[in-house]
mmCIF file of C-alpha atoms in Angstrom:
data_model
loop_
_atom_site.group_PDB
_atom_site.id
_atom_site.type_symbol
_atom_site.label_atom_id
_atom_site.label_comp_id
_atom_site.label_asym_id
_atom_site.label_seq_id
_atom_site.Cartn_x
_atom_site.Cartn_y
_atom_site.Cartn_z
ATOM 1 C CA UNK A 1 -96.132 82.014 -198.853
ATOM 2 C CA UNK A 2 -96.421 78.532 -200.507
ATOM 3 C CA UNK A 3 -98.651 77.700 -203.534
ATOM 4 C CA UNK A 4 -100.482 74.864 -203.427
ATOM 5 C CA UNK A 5 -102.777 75.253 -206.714
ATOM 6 C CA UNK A 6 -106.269 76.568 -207.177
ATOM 7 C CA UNK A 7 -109.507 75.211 -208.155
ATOM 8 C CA UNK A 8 -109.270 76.221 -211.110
ATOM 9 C CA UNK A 9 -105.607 75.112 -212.186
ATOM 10 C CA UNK A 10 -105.034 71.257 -211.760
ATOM 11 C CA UNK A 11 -101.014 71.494 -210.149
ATOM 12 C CA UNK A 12 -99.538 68.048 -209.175
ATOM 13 C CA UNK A 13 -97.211 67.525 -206.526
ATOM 14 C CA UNK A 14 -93.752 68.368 -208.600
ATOM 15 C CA UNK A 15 -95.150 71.402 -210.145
ATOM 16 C CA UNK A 16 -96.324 72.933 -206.650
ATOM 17 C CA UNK A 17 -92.778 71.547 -205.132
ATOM 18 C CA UNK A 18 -91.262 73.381 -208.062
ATOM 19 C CA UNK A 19 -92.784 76.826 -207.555
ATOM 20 C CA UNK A 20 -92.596 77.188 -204.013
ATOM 21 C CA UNK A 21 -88.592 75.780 -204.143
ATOM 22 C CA UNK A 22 -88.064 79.300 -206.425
ATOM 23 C CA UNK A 23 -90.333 81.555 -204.115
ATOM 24 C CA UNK A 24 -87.888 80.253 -200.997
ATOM 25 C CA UNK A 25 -84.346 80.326 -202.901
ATOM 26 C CA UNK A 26 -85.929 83.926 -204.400
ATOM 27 C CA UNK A 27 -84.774 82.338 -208.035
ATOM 28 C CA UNK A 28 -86.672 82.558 -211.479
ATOM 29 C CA UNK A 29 -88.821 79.286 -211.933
ATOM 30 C CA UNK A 30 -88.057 78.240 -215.559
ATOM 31 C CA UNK A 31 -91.028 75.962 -217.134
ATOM 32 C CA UNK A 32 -90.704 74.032 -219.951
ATOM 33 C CA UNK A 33 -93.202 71.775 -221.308
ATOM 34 C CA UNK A 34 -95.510 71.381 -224.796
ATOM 35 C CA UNK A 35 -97.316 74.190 -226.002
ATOM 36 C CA UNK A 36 -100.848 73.911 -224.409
ATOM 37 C CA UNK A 37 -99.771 72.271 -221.088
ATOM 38 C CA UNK A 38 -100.467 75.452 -218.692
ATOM 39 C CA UNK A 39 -96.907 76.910 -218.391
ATOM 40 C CA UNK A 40 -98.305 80.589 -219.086
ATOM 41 C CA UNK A 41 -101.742 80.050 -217.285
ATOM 42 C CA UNK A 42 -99.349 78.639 -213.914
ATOM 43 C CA UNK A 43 -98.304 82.672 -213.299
ATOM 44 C CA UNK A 44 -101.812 83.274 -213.423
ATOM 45 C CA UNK A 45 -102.820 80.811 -210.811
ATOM 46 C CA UNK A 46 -99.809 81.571 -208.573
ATOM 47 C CA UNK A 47 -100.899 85.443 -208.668
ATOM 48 C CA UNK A 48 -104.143 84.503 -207.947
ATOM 49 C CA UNK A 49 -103.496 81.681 -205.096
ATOM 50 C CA UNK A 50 -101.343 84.605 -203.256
ATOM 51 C CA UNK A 51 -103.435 87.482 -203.636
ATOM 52 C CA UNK A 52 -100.670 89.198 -205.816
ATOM 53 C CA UNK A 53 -100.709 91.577 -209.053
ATOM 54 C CA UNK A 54 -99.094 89.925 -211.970
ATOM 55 C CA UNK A 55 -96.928 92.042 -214.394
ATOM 56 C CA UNK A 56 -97.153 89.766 -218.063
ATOM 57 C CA UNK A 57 -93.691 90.353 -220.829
ATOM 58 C CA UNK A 58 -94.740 88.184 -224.269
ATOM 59 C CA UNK A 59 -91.684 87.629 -225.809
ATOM 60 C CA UNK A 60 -91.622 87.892 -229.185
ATOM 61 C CA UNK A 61 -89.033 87.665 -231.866
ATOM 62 C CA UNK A 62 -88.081 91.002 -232.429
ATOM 63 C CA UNK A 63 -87.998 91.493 -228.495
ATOM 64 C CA UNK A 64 -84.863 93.152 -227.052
ATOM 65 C CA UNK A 65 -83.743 92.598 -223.028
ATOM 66 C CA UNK A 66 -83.517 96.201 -223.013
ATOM 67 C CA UNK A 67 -87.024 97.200 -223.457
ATOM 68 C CA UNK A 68 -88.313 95.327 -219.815
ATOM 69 C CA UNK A 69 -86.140 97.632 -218.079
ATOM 70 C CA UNK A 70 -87.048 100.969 -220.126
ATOM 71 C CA UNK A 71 -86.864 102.609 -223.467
ATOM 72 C CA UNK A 72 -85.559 106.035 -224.362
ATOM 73 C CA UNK A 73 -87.503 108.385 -226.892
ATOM 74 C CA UNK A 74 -84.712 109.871 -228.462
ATOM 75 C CA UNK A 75 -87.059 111.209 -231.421
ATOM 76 C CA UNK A 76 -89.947 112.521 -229.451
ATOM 77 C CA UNK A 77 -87.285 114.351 -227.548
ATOM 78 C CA UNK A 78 -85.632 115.960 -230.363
ATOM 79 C CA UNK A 79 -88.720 116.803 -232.232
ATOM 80 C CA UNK A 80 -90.278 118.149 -228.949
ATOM 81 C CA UNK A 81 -86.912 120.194 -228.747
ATOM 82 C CA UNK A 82 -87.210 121.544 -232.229
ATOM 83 C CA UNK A 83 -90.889 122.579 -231.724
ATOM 84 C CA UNK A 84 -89.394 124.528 -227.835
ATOM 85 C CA UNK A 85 -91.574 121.931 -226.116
ATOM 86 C CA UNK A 86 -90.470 122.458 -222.409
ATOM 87 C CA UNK A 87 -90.774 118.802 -221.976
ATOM 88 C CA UNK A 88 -87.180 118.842 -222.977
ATOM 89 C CA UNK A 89 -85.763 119.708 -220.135
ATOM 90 C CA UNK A 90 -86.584 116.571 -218.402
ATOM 91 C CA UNK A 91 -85.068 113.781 -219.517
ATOM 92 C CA UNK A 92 -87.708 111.449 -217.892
ATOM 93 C CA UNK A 93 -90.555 112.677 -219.711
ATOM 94 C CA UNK A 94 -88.828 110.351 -222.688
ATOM 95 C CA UNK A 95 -88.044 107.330 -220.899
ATOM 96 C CA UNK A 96 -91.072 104.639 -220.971
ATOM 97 C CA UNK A 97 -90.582 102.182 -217.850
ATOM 98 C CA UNK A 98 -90.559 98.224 -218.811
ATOM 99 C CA UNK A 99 -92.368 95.218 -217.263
ATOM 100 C CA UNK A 100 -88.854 94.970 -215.203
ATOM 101 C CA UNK A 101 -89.042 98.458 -214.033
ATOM 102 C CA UNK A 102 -92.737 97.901 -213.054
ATOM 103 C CA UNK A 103 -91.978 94.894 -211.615
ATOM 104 C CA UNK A 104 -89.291 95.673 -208.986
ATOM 105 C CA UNK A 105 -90.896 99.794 -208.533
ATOM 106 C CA UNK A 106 -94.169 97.525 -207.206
ATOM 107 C CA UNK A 107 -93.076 98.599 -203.449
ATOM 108 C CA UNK A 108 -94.648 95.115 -202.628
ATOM 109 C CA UNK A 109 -94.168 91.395 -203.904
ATOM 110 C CA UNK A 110 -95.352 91.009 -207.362
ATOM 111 C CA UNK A 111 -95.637 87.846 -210.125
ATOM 112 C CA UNK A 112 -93.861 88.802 -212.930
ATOM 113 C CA UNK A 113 -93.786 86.499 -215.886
ATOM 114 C CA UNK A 114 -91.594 86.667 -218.876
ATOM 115 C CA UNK A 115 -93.478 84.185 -221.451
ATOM 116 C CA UNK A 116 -92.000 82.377 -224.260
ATOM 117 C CA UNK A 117 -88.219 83.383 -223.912
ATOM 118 C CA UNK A 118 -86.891 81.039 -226.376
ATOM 119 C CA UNK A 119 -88.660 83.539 -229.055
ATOM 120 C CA UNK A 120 -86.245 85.994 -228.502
ATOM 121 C CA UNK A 121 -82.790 86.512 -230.079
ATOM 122 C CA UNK A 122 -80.313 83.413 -228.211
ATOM 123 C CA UNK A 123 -78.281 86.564 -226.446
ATOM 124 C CA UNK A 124 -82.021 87.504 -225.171
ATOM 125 C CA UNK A 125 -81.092 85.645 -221.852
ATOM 126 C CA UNK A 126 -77.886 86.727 -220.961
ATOM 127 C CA UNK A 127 -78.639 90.309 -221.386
ATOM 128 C CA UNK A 128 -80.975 89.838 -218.620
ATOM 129 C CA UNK A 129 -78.529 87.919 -216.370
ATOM 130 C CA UNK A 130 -77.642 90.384 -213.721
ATOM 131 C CA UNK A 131 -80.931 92.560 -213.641
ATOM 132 C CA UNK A 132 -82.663 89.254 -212.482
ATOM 133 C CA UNK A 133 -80.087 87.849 -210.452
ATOM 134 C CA UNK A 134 -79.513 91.709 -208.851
ATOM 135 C CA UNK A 135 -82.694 92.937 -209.368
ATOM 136 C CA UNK A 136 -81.627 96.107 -210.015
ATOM 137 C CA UNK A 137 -80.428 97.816 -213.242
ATOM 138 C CA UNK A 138 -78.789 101.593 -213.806
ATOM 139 C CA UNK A 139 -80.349 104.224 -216.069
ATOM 140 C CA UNK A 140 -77.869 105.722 -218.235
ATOM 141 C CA UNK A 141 -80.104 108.623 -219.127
ATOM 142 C CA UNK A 142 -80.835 109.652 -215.588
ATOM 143 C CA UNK A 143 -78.039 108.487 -213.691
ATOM 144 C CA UNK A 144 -80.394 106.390 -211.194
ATOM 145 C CA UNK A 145 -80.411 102.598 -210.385
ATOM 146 C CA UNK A 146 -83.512 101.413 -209.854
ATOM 147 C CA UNK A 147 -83.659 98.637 -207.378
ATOM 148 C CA UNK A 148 -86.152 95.947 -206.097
ATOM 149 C CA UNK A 149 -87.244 96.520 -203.087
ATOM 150 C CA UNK A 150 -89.451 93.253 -202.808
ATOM 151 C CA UNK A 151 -87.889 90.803 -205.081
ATOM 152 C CA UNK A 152 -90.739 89.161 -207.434
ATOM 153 C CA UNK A 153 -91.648 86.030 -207.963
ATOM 154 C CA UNK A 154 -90.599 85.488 -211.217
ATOM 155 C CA UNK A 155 -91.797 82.832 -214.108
ATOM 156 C CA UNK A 156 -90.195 82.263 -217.058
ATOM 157 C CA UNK A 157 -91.844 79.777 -219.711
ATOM 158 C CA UNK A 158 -89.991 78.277 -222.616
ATOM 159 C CA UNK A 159 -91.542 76.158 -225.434
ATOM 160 C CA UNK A 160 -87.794 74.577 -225.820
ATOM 161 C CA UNK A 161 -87.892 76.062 -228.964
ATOM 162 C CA UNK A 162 -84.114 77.069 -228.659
ATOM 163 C CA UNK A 163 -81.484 75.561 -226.104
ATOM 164 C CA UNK A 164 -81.251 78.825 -223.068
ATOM 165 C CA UNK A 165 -77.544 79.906 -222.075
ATOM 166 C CA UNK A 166 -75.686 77.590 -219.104
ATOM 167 C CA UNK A 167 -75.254 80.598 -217.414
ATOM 168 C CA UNK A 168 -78.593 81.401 -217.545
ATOM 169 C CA UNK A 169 -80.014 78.166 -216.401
ATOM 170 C CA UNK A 170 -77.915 78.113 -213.516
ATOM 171 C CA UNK A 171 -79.722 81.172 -212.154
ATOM 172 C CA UNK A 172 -82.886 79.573 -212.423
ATOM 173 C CA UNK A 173 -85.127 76.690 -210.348
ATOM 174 C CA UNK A 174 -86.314 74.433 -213.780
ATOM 175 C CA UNK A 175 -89.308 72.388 -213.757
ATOM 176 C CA UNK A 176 -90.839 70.446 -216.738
ATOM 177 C CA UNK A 177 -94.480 70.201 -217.304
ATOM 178 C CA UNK A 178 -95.150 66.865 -218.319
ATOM 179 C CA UNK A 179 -97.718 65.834 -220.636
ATOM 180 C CA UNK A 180 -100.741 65.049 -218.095
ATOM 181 C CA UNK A 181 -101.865 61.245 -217.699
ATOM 182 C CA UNK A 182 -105.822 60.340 -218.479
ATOM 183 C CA UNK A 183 -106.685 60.531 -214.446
ATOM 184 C CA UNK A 184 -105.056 63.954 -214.398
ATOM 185 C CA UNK A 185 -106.039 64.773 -217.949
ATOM 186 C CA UNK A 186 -110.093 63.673 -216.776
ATOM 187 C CA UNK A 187 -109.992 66.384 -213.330
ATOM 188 C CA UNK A 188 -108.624 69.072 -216.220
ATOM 189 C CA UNK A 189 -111.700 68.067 -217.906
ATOM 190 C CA UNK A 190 -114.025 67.962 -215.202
ATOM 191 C CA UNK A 191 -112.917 71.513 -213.795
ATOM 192 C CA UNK A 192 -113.417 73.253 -216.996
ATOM 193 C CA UNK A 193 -116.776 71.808 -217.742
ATOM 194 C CA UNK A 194 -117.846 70.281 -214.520
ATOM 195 C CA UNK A 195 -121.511 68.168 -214.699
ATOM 196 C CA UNK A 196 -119.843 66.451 -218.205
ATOM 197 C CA UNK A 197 -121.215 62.967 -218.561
ATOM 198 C CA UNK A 198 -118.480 60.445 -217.467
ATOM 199 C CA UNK A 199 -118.668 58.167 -220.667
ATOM 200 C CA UNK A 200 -118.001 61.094 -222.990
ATOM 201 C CA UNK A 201 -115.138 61.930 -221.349
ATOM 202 C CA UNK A 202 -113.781 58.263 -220.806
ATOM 203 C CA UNK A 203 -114.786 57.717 -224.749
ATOM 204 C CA UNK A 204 -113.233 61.225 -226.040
ATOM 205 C CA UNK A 205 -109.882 60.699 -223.760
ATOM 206 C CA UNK A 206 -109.435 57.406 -225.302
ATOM 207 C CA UNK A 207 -109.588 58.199 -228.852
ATOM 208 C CA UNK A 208 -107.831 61.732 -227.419
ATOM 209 C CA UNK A 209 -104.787 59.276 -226.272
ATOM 210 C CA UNK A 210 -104.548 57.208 -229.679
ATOM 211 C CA UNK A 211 -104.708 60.324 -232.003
ATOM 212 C CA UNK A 212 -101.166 61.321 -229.937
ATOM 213 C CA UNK A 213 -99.481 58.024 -229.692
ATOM 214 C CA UNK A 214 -100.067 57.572 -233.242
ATOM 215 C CA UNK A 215 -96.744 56.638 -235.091
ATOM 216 C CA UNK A 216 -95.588 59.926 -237.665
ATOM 217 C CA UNK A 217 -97.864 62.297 -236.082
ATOM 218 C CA UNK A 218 -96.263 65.551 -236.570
ATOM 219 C CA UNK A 219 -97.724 67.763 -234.175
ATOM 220 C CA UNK A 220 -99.405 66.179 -230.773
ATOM 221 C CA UNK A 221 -102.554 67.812 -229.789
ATOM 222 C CA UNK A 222 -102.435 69.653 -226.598
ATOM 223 C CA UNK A 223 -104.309 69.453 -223.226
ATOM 224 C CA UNK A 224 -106.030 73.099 -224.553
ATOM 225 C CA UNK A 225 -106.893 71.734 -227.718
ATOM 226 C CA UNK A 226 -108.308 68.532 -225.899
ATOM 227 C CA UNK A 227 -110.441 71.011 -223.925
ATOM 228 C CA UNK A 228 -111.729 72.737 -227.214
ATOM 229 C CA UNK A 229 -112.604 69.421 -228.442
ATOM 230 C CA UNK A 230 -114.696 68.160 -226.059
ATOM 231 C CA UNK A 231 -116.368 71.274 -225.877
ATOM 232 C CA UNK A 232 -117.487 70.832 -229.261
ATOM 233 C CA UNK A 233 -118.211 67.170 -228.540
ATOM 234 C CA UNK A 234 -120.650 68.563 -225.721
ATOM 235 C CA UNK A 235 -122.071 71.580 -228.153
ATOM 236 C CA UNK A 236 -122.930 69.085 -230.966
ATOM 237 C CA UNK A 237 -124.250 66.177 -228.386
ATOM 238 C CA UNK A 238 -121.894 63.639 -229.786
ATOM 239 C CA UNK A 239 -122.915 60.270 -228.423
ATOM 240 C CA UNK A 240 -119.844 58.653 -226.753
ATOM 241 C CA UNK A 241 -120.719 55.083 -228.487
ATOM 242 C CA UNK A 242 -119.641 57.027 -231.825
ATOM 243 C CA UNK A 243 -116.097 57.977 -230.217
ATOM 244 C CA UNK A 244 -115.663 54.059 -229.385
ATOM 245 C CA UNK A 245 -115.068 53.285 -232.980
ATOM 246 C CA UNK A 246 -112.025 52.289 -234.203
ATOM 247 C CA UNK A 247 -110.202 55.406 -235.021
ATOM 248 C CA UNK A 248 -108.338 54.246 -237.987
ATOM 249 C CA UNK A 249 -111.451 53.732 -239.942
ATOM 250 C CA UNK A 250 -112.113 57.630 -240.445
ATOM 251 C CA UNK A 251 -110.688 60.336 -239.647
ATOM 252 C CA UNK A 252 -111.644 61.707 -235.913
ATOM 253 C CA UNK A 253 -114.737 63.752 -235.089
ATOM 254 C CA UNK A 254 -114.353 67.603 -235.200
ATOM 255 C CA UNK A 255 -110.691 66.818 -236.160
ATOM 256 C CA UNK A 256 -109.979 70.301 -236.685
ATOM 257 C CA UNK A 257 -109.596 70.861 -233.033
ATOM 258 C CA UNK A 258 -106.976 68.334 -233.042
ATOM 259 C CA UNK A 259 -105.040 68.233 -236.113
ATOM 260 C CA UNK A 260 -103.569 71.231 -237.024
ATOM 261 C CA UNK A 261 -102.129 70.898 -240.084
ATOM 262 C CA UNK A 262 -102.584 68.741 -243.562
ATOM 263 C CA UNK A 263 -99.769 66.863 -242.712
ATOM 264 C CA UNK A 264 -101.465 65.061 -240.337
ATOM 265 C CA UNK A 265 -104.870 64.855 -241.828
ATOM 266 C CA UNK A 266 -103.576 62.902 -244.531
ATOM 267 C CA UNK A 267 -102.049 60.731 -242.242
ATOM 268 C CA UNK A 268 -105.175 59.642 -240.807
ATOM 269 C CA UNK A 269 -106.947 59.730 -244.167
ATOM 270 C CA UNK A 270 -104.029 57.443 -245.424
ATOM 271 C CA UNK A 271 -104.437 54.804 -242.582
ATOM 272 C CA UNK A 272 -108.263 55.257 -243.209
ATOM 273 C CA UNK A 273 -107.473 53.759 -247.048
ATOM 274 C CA UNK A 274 -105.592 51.393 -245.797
ATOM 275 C CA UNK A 275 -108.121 49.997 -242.895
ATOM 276 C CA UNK A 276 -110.532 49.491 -245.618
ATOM 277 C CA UNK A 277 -108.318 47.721 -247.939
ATOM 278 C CA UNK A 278 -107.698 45.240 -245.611
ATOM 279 C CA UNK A 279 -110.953 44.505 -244.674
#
């Protein structure tokens, strides 16, 4: 079973090394990387390259470790036991299964990806330590221990938001996404909108490249928010010879796909003034 991208998912040779290193060793593959740079659209690709369901947790802040293995209704139950529901009597009928459950009660080899980790609560990790290293966790309410019995391939994406537990890493295979280069960046480009014209793509990377490497930006744009921008570029027939212009003179084209916040605009509005004043 090895993984060696799809058309539609550009993968270079670390990142394919990477995920078929945790399918051998059977380990969680850990991705970090910058928001935008594929990390949750990788489990996709991997289901889809291997002809295998995928099972999706989204973190979220208020996210517990206990509710991907299941969740007891308490409440239900006693209301239900109130009202002389015979539902009572089984103690299942309250307990909702979680993505973990789902994921090792598959009966076959499943992707299961826990997204954006480092959203959760710091102890969010640990608490999940032995279920993934095991695969297997007990249910108090029942008595059983349910068990894998095909292990899942298992992704875990971080946005580095918070530093992840030693012990936790240790249990993992890590890879980092790096931030593509302009050849990789252009074959992104090209399989997302394939027939583009070649000089609006050389002309919109370039300027794309100078908006990030410029000094106090606060927040980088993204290889998804590169791709919404030259979609627009294509939708409102931009000519490429307008891109070529020095970008410090005005602030960029459609900028709102690329600057996110007015920090930055007045950044480039700033070192717009101050182009013109030295002319």
């Amino acid at each position: 079973m090895q993984f060696s991208g799809t058309a539609d998912y550009i993968a270079d040779k670390d990142l394919m090394v990477a995920v078929n290193a945790a399918i051998a060793l059977e380990r969680p593959l850990l991705v970090k990387g910058e928001p935008g740079t594929g990390k949750t659209e990788l489990a996709r690709q991997v289901a889809a390259a291997l002809g295998l369901d995928m099972i999706e947790w989204s973190i979220k802040s208020t996210t517990k470790a206990q509710q991907g293995l299941y969740e007891y209704d308490a409440v239900s139950r006693l209301r239900d036991s109130q009202l002389g529901d015979a539902r009572v009597n089984d103690v299942r009928n309250y307990i909702r299964q979680g993505k973990l459950w789902q994921a090792f009660a598959a009966g076959e080899k499943t992707v299961l990806l826990i997204d954006e980790i480092d959203k959760a609560d710091i102890e969010f990790p640990n608490d999940l330590l032995q279920e993934l290293d095991r695969m297997e966790f007990h249910v108090y309410e029942t008595g059983e221990t349910v068990k894998a019995a095909v292990r899942p391939i298992v992704i875990i994406t971080s946005n580095n938001e918070k530093e992840l537990p030693d012990a936790f890493l240790r249990r993992c295979f890590f890879h980092y996404i790096r931030f593509p280069d302009a050849d990789t960046l252009t074959r992104i480009v090209e399989v997302h909108y394939p027939g583009i014209k070649q000089a609006l793509i050389r002309s919109a990377l370039t300027q794309f490249y100078e908006i990030r490497e410029t000094p106090g930006l606060r927040k980088k744009p993204s290889t998804s928010e590169a791709l919404d921008w030259i979609r627009l570029l294509v939708a409102e027939d931009v000519d490429p010879a307008d891109l070529r212009a020095d970008p410090k003179q005005a602030l960029p084209k459609l900028h709102g796909a690329l600057l996110k916040n007015e920090q930055d605009v007045h950044l480039f509005e700033r070192l717009a003034f101050m182009a013109r004043r030295e002319r």
